[in-house]
Coordinates of C-alpha atoms in Angstrom, one line a residue:
M4 CA 8.9 8.2 -5.2
R5 CA 11.3 10.5 -3.4
F6 CA 14.6 9.4 -1.8
T7 CA 16.0 10.2 1.6
S8 CA 16.5 13.9 0.9
H9 CA 12.7 14.5 1.6
L10 CA 11.8 17.5 3.6
L11 CA 12.3 16.9 7.3
A12 CA 9.0 18.7 7.9
A13 CA 7.1 15.7 6.5
A14 CA 8.6 13.4 9.1
L15 CA 8.0 15.9 11.9
A16 CA 4.4 16.3 10.8
C17 CA 4.0 12.5 11.1
R18 CA 5.6 12.5 14.5
A19 CA 3.4 15.3 15.8
S20 CA 0.2 13.7 14.6
A21 CA 0.9 10.4 16.4
D22 CA 2.2 11.7 19.8
P23 CA -0.7 12.8 22.0
G24 CA 1.6 14.3 24.5
P25 CA 1.1 14.6 28.3
A26 CA -2.5 13.4 28.0
Q27 CA -1.2 9.9 27.5
L28 CA -0.3 9.7 31.2
S29 CA -3.8 10.0 32.5
Q30 CA -5.9 7.0 33.5
R31 CA -8.6 6.1 31.0
Q32 CA -12.1 5.3 31.9
S33 CA -14.3 2.7 30.2
G34 CA -16.8 4.0 27.7
T35 CA -19.4 3.0 25.0
I36 CA -18.6 3.2 21.3
N37 CA -21.8 3.9 19.3
V38 CA -21.8 2.8 15.7
D39 CA -24.4 4.3 13.4
L40 CA -24.8 2.3 10.2
T41 CA -27.2 4.9 8.7
K42 CA -24.4 7.6 8.7
T43 CA -22.2 6.7 5.7
Y44 CA -19.0 8.2 4.2
Q45 CA -16.5 7.0 1.6
T46 CA -16.1 3.5 0.2
I47 CA -12.8 1.9 0.9
D48 CA -10.8 0.5 -2.1
G49 CA -8.1 -1.1 0.1
F50 CA -4.6 -0.9 1.6
G51 CA -1.4 -1.8 0.0
F52 CA 2.2 -1.1 -1.1
S53 CA 4.5 -0.7 -4.1
T54 CA 6.8 -3.1 -5.8
A55 CA 8.5 -0.5 -8.1
F56 CA 12.2 0.0 -8.7
Q57 CA 13.0 -3.7 -8.6
R58 CA 11.9 -4.2 -5.0
A59 CA 9.8 -7.2 -6.1
N60 CA 13.0 -9.0 -7.1
L61 CA 13.8 -9.3 -3.4
I62 CA 10.8 -11.7 -3.1
T63 CA 11.4 -13.5 -6.4
N64 CA 15.1 -13.9 -5.7
M65 CA 14.7 -15.4 -2.2
S66 CA 16.4 -18.8 -2.6
D67 CA 14.9 -20.1 0.6
K68 CA 11.4 -20.9 -0.6
T69 CA 10.0 -21.2 2.9
K70 CA 11.2 -17.6 3.5
Q71 CA 9.8 -16.6 0.2
R72 CA 6.4 -17.9 1.2
Q73 CA 6.7 -16.2 4.6
L74 CA 7.3 -12.9 2.8
L75 CA 4.2 -13.4 0.7
D76 CA 2.1 -14.3 3.8
L77 CA 3.4 -11.3 5.7
L78 CA 2.1 -9.1 2.9
F79 CA -1.1 -10.8 1.8
N80 CA -2.3 -13.4 4.3
T81 CA -5.5 -12.2 6.2
T82 CA -4.8 -14.5 9.1
T83 CA -1.0 -14.3 9.7
G84 CA 0.0 -11.2 7.8
A85 CA -1.2 -7.7 6.8
G86 CA -3.9 -8.9 4.3
F87 CA -3.0 -6.1 1.8
T88 CA -5.4 -5.7 -1.1
I89 CA -3.6 -3.2 -3.4
I90 CA -0.3 -3.6 -5.3
R91 CA 1.2 -0.5 -7.0
T92 CA 3.5 -1.6 -9.8
G93 CA 6.0 0.7 -11.7
I94 CA 5.7 0.8 -15.4
G95 CA 9.3 1.1 -16.7
S96 CA 10.7 3.8 -18.9
S97 CA 14.5 3.4 -18.5
P98 CA 16.7 2.1 -21.4
D99 CA 18.3 -0.5 -19.0
S100 CA 17.9 -2.0 -15.6
S101 CA 21.2 -0.9 -14.1
S102 CA 21.0 0.2 -10.4
D103 CA 17.4 -0.1 -9.5
H104 CA 16.0 1.4 -12.8
M105 CA 12.7 0.1 -14.2
N106 CA 13.5 -0.9 -17.8
T107 CA 11.2 0.0 -20.6
F108 CA 9.7 -2.7 -22.8
A109 CA 10.2 -0.4 -25.8
P110 CA 13.8 0.7 -25.6
T111 CA 14.2 1.4 -29.3
N112 CA 12.9 4.5 -30.8
P113 CA 10.7 3.4 -33.7
G114 CA 11.6 6.6 -35.5
S115 CA 8.3 8.5 -35.3
P116 CA 5.1 8.5 -33.2
K117 CA 3.2 6.8 -36.0
S118 CA 5.8 4.0 -36.6
E119 CA 5.2 0.5 -35.4
P120 CA 6.5 0.3 -31.8
K121 CA 9.1 -2.4 -31.1
Y122 CA 7.9 -3.9 -27.8
Q123 CA 10.2 -6.3 -26.0
W124 CA 8.3 -7.7 -23.0
D125 CA 10.5 -10.0 -20.8
G126 CA 7.6 -11.7 -18.9
K127 CA 9.2 -10.6 -15.6
D128 CA 8.8 -6.9 -15.2
S129 CA 11.6 -6.8 -12.6
G130 CA 9.8 -9.4 -10.5
Q131 CA 6.6 -7.4 -10.3
L132 CA 4.6 -9.8 -12.5
W133 CA 5.3 -12.9 -10.5
V134 CA 4.4 -11.2 -7.2
A135 CA 1.2 -9.9 -8.7
Q136 CA 0.4 -13.4 -10.0
R137 CA 0.9 -14.9 -6.6
A138 CA -1.1 -12.2 -4.9
A139 CA -4.0 -12.7 -7.3
A140 CA -4.0 -16.5 -7.5
D141 CA -3.0 -17.4 -3.9
Y142 CA -4.5 -14.5 -1.9
G143 CA -7.4 -13.2 -4.0
V144 CA -5.9 -9.7 -4.5
S145 CA -7.8 -8.0 -7.3
T146 CA -6.7 -4.3 -7.2
F147 CA -3.6 -3.5 -9.2
Y148 CA -2.4 0.0 -9.8
A149 CA 0.1 0.3 -12.6
D150 CA 1.8 3.6 -12.6
A151 CA 4.5 5.1 -14.9
W152 CA 7.0 7.5 -13.5
S153 CA 7.8 8.6 -17.1
A154 CA 7.3 7.9 -20.8
P155 CA 10.3 6.5 -22.6
G156 CA 12.8 9.3 -23.2
Y157 CA 12.3 9.5 -27.0
M158 CA 8.6 10.5 -26.4
K159 CA 9.6 13.5 -24.2
T160 CA 10.7 17.1 -24.7
N161 CA 14.1 16.4 -23.0
G162 CA 14.8 13.2 -24.8
R163 CA 15.4 11.1 -21.7
D164 CA 13.2 9.4 -19.1
T165 CA 15.0 11.2 -16.2
N166 CA 15.1 14.9 -15.1
G167 CA 11.5 15.9 -15.9
G168 CA 10.6 16.9 -19.4
S169 CA 7.0 16.6 -20.8
I170 CA 5.3 14.2 -23.1
C171 CA 5.5 15.6 -26.6
G172 CA 2.2 17.0 -27.8
V173 CA 0.5 18.2 -24.6
P174 CA -0.2 21.9 -24.5
G175 CA 3.1 23.9 -24.4
A176 CA 5.3 20.9 -25.2
S177 CA 6.0 20.6 -28.9
C178 CA 8.8 18.4 -30.3
S179 CA 10.5 18.2 -33.7
S180 CA 9.9 14.4 -33.6
G181 CA 6.1 14.9 -33.5
D182 CA 3.2 14.3 -31.2
W183 CA 3.8 11.2 -29.0
R184 CA 0.6 11.3 -26.9
Q185 CA -1.1 8.5 -28.7
A186 CA 2.1 6.4 -28.8
Y187 CA 2.4 6.8 -25.0
A188 CA -1.2 5.9 -24.5
D189 CA -0.7 2.8 -26.6
Y190 CA 2.4 2.0 -24.6
L191 CA 0.5 2.1 -21.3
V192 CA -2.4 -0.1 -22.7
A193 CA 0.2 -2.6 -24.0
Y194 CA 1.4 -3.0 -20.4
V195 CA -2.2 -3.7 -19.3
K196 CA -2.5 -6.3 -22.0
F197 CA 0.8 -8.0 -21.1
Y198 CA -0.4 -8.4 -17.5
A199 CA -3.8 -9.6 -18.6
A200 CA -2.2 -12.3 -20.8
A201 CA -0.4 -13.5 -17.7
G202 CA -3.5 -13.7 -15.6
V203 CA -3.4 -10.3 -13.8
N204 CA -6.0 -7.6 -14.5
I205 CA -4.7 -4.1 -14.0
T206 CA -7.6 -2.0 -12.4
H207 CA -6.0 1.4 -12.1
L208 CA -3.6 3.0 -14.6
G209 CA -1.4 6.0 -14.0
F210 CA 0.9 8.0 -16.3
L211 CA 2.6 10.4 -13.9
N212 CA 4.5 10.3 -10.6
E213 CA 5.3 13.5 -8.7
P214 CA 5.0 15.6 -11.9
E215 CA 6.2 18.8 -10.2
F216 CA 9.6 17.2 -9.3
A217 CA 12.2 16.8 -12.0
A218 CA 14.1 13.9 -10.4
S219 CA 17.4 12.4 -11.4
Y220 CA 15.7 9.1 -11.8
A221 CA 12.6 8.4 -14.0
S222 CA 10.4 11.5 -13.9
M223 CA 8.1 13.5 -16.1
S224 CA 6.7 17.0 -15.7
S225 CA 3.1 18.0 -16.1
N226 CA 0.7 20.7 -14.9
G227 CA -3.1 20.0 -14.5
N228 CA -4.0 21.3 -17.9
Q229 CA -1.4 19.0 -19.6
A230 CA -2.6 16.1 -17.5
A231 CA -6.2 16.7 -18.5
D232 CA -5.2 16.8 -22.2
F233 CA -3.4 13.4 -21.9
I234 CA -6.2 11.9 -19.8
K235 CA -8.6 12.4 -22.8
V236 CA -6.2 10.6 -25.1
L237 CA -5.7 7.7 -22.7
Y238 CA -9.4 7.4 -22.0
A239 CA -10.2 7.2 -25.7
T240 CA -7.5 4.6 -26.1
L241 CA -8.9 2.5 -23.3
Q242 CA -12.4 2.8 -24.9
S243 CA -11.1 1.7 -28.3
N244 CA -9.5 -1.4 -26.7
N245 CA -12.7 -2.3 -24.8
L246 CA -10.9 -1.9 -21.5
T247 CA -12.9 0.7 -19.6
G248 CA -14.8 -2.0 -17.8
Q249 CA -11.6 -3.4 -16.4
V250 CA -9.2 -0.5 -15.9
G251 CA -9.6 3.2 -15.0
I252 CA -7.2 6.1 -15.0
A253 CA -5.5 7.4 -11.8
C254 CA -3.9 10.8 -11.6
C255 CA -1.6 12.4 -10.6
D256 CA 0.5 11.2 -7.7
S257 CA 1.7 14.7 -6.8
E258 CA 4.4 15.2 -4.2
G259 CA 2.0 16.7 -1.8
W260 CA -1.7 17.4 -1.3
G261 CA -1.6 21.1 -2.2
N262 CA -0.3 20.5 -5.7
Q263 CA -2.7 17.6 -6.2
V264 CA -5.6 19.9 -5.4
T265 CA -4.4 22.3 -8.0
M266 CA -4.0 19.6 -10.6
T267 CA -7.4 18.1 -9.8
N268 CA -9.1 21.5 -10.1
A269 CA -7.5 22.0 -13.5
I270 CA -8.6 18.5 -14.6
K271 CA -12.2 19.3 -13.5
S272 CA -12.1 22.6 -15.4
A273 CA -11.0 20.8 -18.5
G274 CA -13.9 18.4 -18.3
A275 CA -11.8 15.3 -17.6
E276 CA -12.8 14.5 -14.0
G277 CA -15.3 12.0 -15.1
M278 CA -12.6 10.0 -17.0
L279 CA -10.8 9.3 -13.7
K280 CA -11.2 6.3 -11.5
A281 CA -9.0 7.7 -8.7
V282 CA -7.3 10.9 -7.7
T283 CA -3.9 10.0 -6.2
S284 CA -1.6 12.0 -4.0
H285 CA 1.6 11.7 -1.9
T286 CA 2.3 13.6 1.3
Y287 CA 6.0 14.5 1.1
T288 CA 5.6 18.2 0.7
G289 CA 2.3 18.4 2.6
G290 CA -0.4 16.1 3.8
P291 CA -4.1 16.2 3.3
S292 CA -6.1 19.1 4.9
G293 CA -9.7 18.0 4.6
T294 CA -11.6 16.1 1.9
M295 CA -10.6 16.9 -1.7
N296 CA -13.3 18.6 -3.8
T297 CA -13.9 15.8 -6.3
K298 CA -16.5 13.1 -6.9
V299 CA -13.7 10.6 -7.6
P300 CA -12.3 8.3 -4.9
V301 CA -9.1 9.8 -3.5
W302 CA -6.0 7.7 -2.6
L303 CA -2.9 8.4 -0.7
S304 CA -0.9 6.4 -3.2
E305 CA 2.5 6.8 -1.5
Q306 CA 3.5 7.4 2.1
C307 CA 6.4 6.5 4.3
D308 CA 9.1 7.8 6.6
L309 CA 12.3 8.6 4.6
N310 CA 14.2 10.4 7.3
G311 CA 14.3 8.3 10.4
G312 CA 16.7 5.4 10.8
W313 CA 15.2 1.9 10.4
T314 CA 13.1 0.9 13.4
T315 CA 11.0 -2.1 14.4
A316 CA 9.6 -0.2 17.4
W317 CA 5.9 0.1 18.2
Y318 CA 6.2 3.2 20.4
G319 CA 9.1 5.0 21.9
S320 CA 8.7 8.8 21.6
G321 CA 6.2 9.1 18.9
G322 CA 8.8 8.8 16.1
A323 CA 7.9 9.0 12.5
G324 CA 8.8 5.3 11.8
E325 CA 7.0 3.8 14.8
G326 CA 4.0 1.4 14.5
L327 CA 1.7 3.6 16.6
T328 CA 2.5 6.6 14.4
W329 CA 1.3 4.7 11.3
A330 CA -1.9 3.4 13.1
N331 CA -2.6 7.1 13.6
N332 CA -1.6 8.2 10.1
V333 CA -4.1 5.8 8.6
Y334 CA -6.8 7.0 11.0
G335 CA -6.2 10.6 10.0
A336 CA -6.3 9.8 6.3
L337 CA -9.5 7.8 6.4
V338 CA -11.5 9.6 9.1
N339 CA -10.3 13.2 8.7
N340 CA -9.7 13.4 5.0
G341 CA -12.0 10.9 3.3
I342 CA -9.3 8.7 1.8
S343 CA -10.5 5.6 0.0
G344 CA -7.1 3.9 -0.8
Y345 CA -4.0 3.8 1.3
V346 CA -0.6 2.7 -0.2
Y347 CA 2.6 2.6 1.8
W348 CA 5.7 3.2 -0.4
E349 CA 7.5 -0.1 -0.4
G350 CA 6.5 -3.5 1.0
V351 CA 10.1 -4.8 0.9
Q352 CA 13.5 -3.4 0.4
W353 CA 17.2 -4.3 0.9
P354 CA 19.0 -3.1 4.1
N355 CA 20.4 0.1 2.6
P356 CA 19.4 2.8 2.8
N357 CA 18.6 1.9 6.4
T358 CA 15.4 3.9 6.6
N359 CA 11.7 3.2 7.2
E360 CA 10.6 3.5 3.5
K361 CA 10.0 -0.2 3.6
L362 CA 7.7 -2.3 5.8
I363 CA 10.0 -5.4 5.7
K364 CA 13.8 -5.4 5.4
V365 CA 15.0 -8.2 3.1
D366 CA 18.6 -9.4 2.7
N367 CA 18.9 -12.0 -0.2
S368 CA 22.5 -12.6 0.6
T369 CA 21.7 -14.1 3.9
N370 CA 18.0 -15.1 3.3
T371 CA 17.0 -13.0 6.3
I372 CA 14.0 -10.7 6.8
E373 CA 13.1 -8.2 9.5
V374 CA 9.6 -7.0 10.0
S375 CA 8.7 -3.5 11.2
R376 CA 5.7 -3.0 13.5
R377 CA 4.4 -0.5 10.9
L378 CA 3.3 -3.6 9.0
W379 CA 1.1 -4.7 12.0
A380 CA -0.3 -1.2 12.4
L381 CA -1.5 -1.4 8.8
A382 CA -2.7 -5.0 9.3
N383 CA -5.2 -3.8 11.9
W384 CA -6.8 -1.9 9.1
S385 CA -6.3 -4.0 6.0
R386 CA -7.2 -7.4 7.4
F387 CA -10.6 -6.3 8.6
V388 CA -11.6 -3.2 6.5
R389 CA -11.9 -5.0 3.1
P390 CA -12.4 -3.6 -0.4
G391 CA -15.9 -2.2 -0.8
A392 CA -16.4 -1.5 2.9
V393 CA -18.2 1.7 3.7
R394 CA -17.1 3.9 6.5
V395 CA -20.0 4.6 8.9
G396 CA -20.6 6.8 11.9
S397 CA -18.8 6.1 15.2
S398 CA -18.7 8.1 18.4
G399 CA -18.0 7.8 22.1
G400 CA -15.4 5.7 23.9
S401 CA -13.4 7.5 26.5
G402 CA -9.7 7.2 26.0
V403 CA -9.9 5.9 22.5
K404 CA -10.5 7.3 19.0
T405 CA -12.6 5.1 16.7
A406 CA -13.5 4.4 13.1
A407 CA -16.2 2.0 11.9
F408 CA -16.8 0.3 8.6
R409 CA -19.5 -2.0 7.2
N410 CA -18.0 -4.7 4.9
V411 CA -19.6 -6.1 1.8
D412 CA -20.3 -9.4 3.7
G413 CA -22.2 -7.5 6.4
T414 CA -19.5 -7.7 9.1
V415 CA -18.7 -4.5 10.9
A416 CA -15.1 -3.5 11.7
V417 CA -14.6 -1.1 14.6
V418 CA -11.0 0.2 14.9
A419 CA -10.0 1.7 18.3
I420 CA -6.7 3.5 18.9
S421 CA -5.8 4.3 22.5
T422 CA -4.8 7.9 23.2
G423 CA -2.9 7.2 26.4
S424 CA -0.8 4.8 28.3
A425 CA -3.7 3.1 30.3
A426 CA -6.0 0.4 29.1
S427 CA -9.6 1.0 28.4
S428 CA -12.6 -1.3 28.8
V429 CA -15.0 -0.6 25.9
S430 CA -18.5 -1.5 25.0
I431 CA -19.7 -1.3 21.4
K432 CA -23.3 -0.9 20.4
V433 CA -24.2 -1.1 16.7
S434 CA -27.5 0.5 15.8
G435 CA -29.9 -1.8 13.9
L436 CA -27.6 -4.8 14.1
T437 CA -27.8 -8.0 16.3
P438 CA -24.4 -9.5 16.7
A439 CA -24.0 -13.2 16.4
S440 CA -20.3 -13.2 17.3
A441 CA -17.3 -10.8 17.7
G442 CA -13.5 -11.0 17.8
A443 CA -10.8 -8.5 18.6
W444 CA -7.2 -8.2 17.4
V445 CA -4.5 -6.0 19.0
S446 CA -1.2 -4.5 17.9
D447 CA 1.1 -2.9 20.4
G448 CA 4.6 -3.3 21.8
T449 CA 4.1 -7.0 22.4
H450 CA 1.4 -8.1 20.0
N451 CA 1.3 -8.2 16.2
C452 CA -2.3 -8.1 15.2
E453 CA -3.1 -10.9 17.6
K454 CA -6.5 -12.1 18.7
T455 CA -7.7 -11.1 22.1
T456 CA -11.0 -11.4 24.0
A457 CA -14.3 -9.9 22.9
T458 CA -17.7 -11.0 24.1
V459 CA -21.3 -10.4 23.0
G460 CA -23.8 -9.6 25.8
T461 CA -27.4 -10.6 25.9
D462 CA -28.4 -7.1 24.9
G463 CA -26.1 -7.3 21.8
T464 CA -23.4 -5.1 23.3
V465 CA -19.8 -6.2 22.3
S466 CA -17.3 -5.8 25.2
G467 CA -13.6 -5.9 25.2
S468 CA -10.4 -4.0 26.1
V469 CA -8.1 -1.6 24.3
A470 CA -4.5 -1.7 25.6
G471 CA -2.6 1.5 26.3
R472 CA -0.9 2.9 23.2
S473 CA -2.4 0.2 20.9
I474 CA -4.7 -0.3 18.0
T475 CA -7.4 -2.8 18.5
T476 CA -9.9 -3.9 15.8
F477 CA -13.2 -5.5 16.7
L478 CA -14.9 -7.5 13.9
I479 CA -18.6 -8.0 14.6
T480 CA -20.6 -10.6 12.6
P481 CA -24.3 -9.9 12.5
A482 CA -26.8 -12.8 13.0
A483 CA -28.0 -12.6 9.4
A484 CA -24.4 -12.9 8.0
A485 CA -23.6 -15.7 10.4
A486 CA -26.8 -17.6 9.3
A487 CA -25.8 -17.1 5.6
V488 CA -22.3 -18.5 6.2
G489 CA -23.8 -21.4 8.2
G490 CA -26.3 -22.2 5.4

């Protein structure tokens, strides 16, 4: 996480990527979108948001239970909300929960790395556990990424959980108190077990956040070689606890793509790449520039607009916080850079700071919520491109850019984003597939992932329309899948 002092360049890059410029004004012609199921790319792990730094409490503390359910539906419902499938929780390290700190469940130094830890689990985890329980039980969410911004301070070279410092015992980081690597690995595994006992299975486990940035809040420094060293300790600890079938390691949530590439290369050189379940990166100091050279799925585990003032606009001038901007940002991540998991920074946040780092603004004092259209831009991806979907080839379609995915249930999602102000009539042909039915959902300045018309012709072509400056998702059900559901 970074606060509102993020580089303006990041926001400007988002704005530039989403505003096609003068070409928007041209009239668009109808075209055929061709989907090639034999041409396959990355598997999609899902789309989601973070509940770290006590943001989850905004949901748990909502006294109006109807509004509380509305918040949950907006985030997880696949019919009326975004249908998110990933939650990124923050593993606490701070000695208290003042301000928005994430408190540790081991606040007391046991005296040495080999002493029995004194865990004090409160069963709430700043509201994160309850939200995760509801997501799992009520909406079927099954991907939970637990990430630590820092180890507890007594395990680090600087003696605090803030302002950087390294875990004692990694190369180049010795401490008079001893080697705390195993104690930190045990601490992370304990968090996984606390959640499991409460009915939530953590699937991805991280131990760093923006390791090149020594923040005034929870933060811990690491280079790639140090990360690889700890990955080996953590992996062995997961093995000894029989957890490798449930949870895998994610690393390293760098501030920007360039540093994550450097860290990933170091992890590969140290022989630890195979111990990872996901490579994770942020985009604050630089976005992706092509697929990362790794066999591991790559996530953009934190993205948002920290510079622009709060907006619920879909499109105005191509601003960094607008809905259409984020429809395009996700497109670029998945299609141009091979991203498998996409996580917005915060799902909910209080009114201040009045920025776009959240998708929904929540005020507990008045029981009011305000929804940005960024949420609906992401809904057009998350509702229809489900976990396990494989991106497949798509081409054609004048006036639109497209991405196509084959879901595990056999349905095919085709996402079309208009590149101008005029509507386009489109036809979709899927090679080797006979459609039984099709639907289309649109988000734009007046629609929030709302159903619109799509028809299946006698030749199997799906026809519909893509409004100007919109994102429209077509969901095509093949005859075989329809028969299976009907049977």
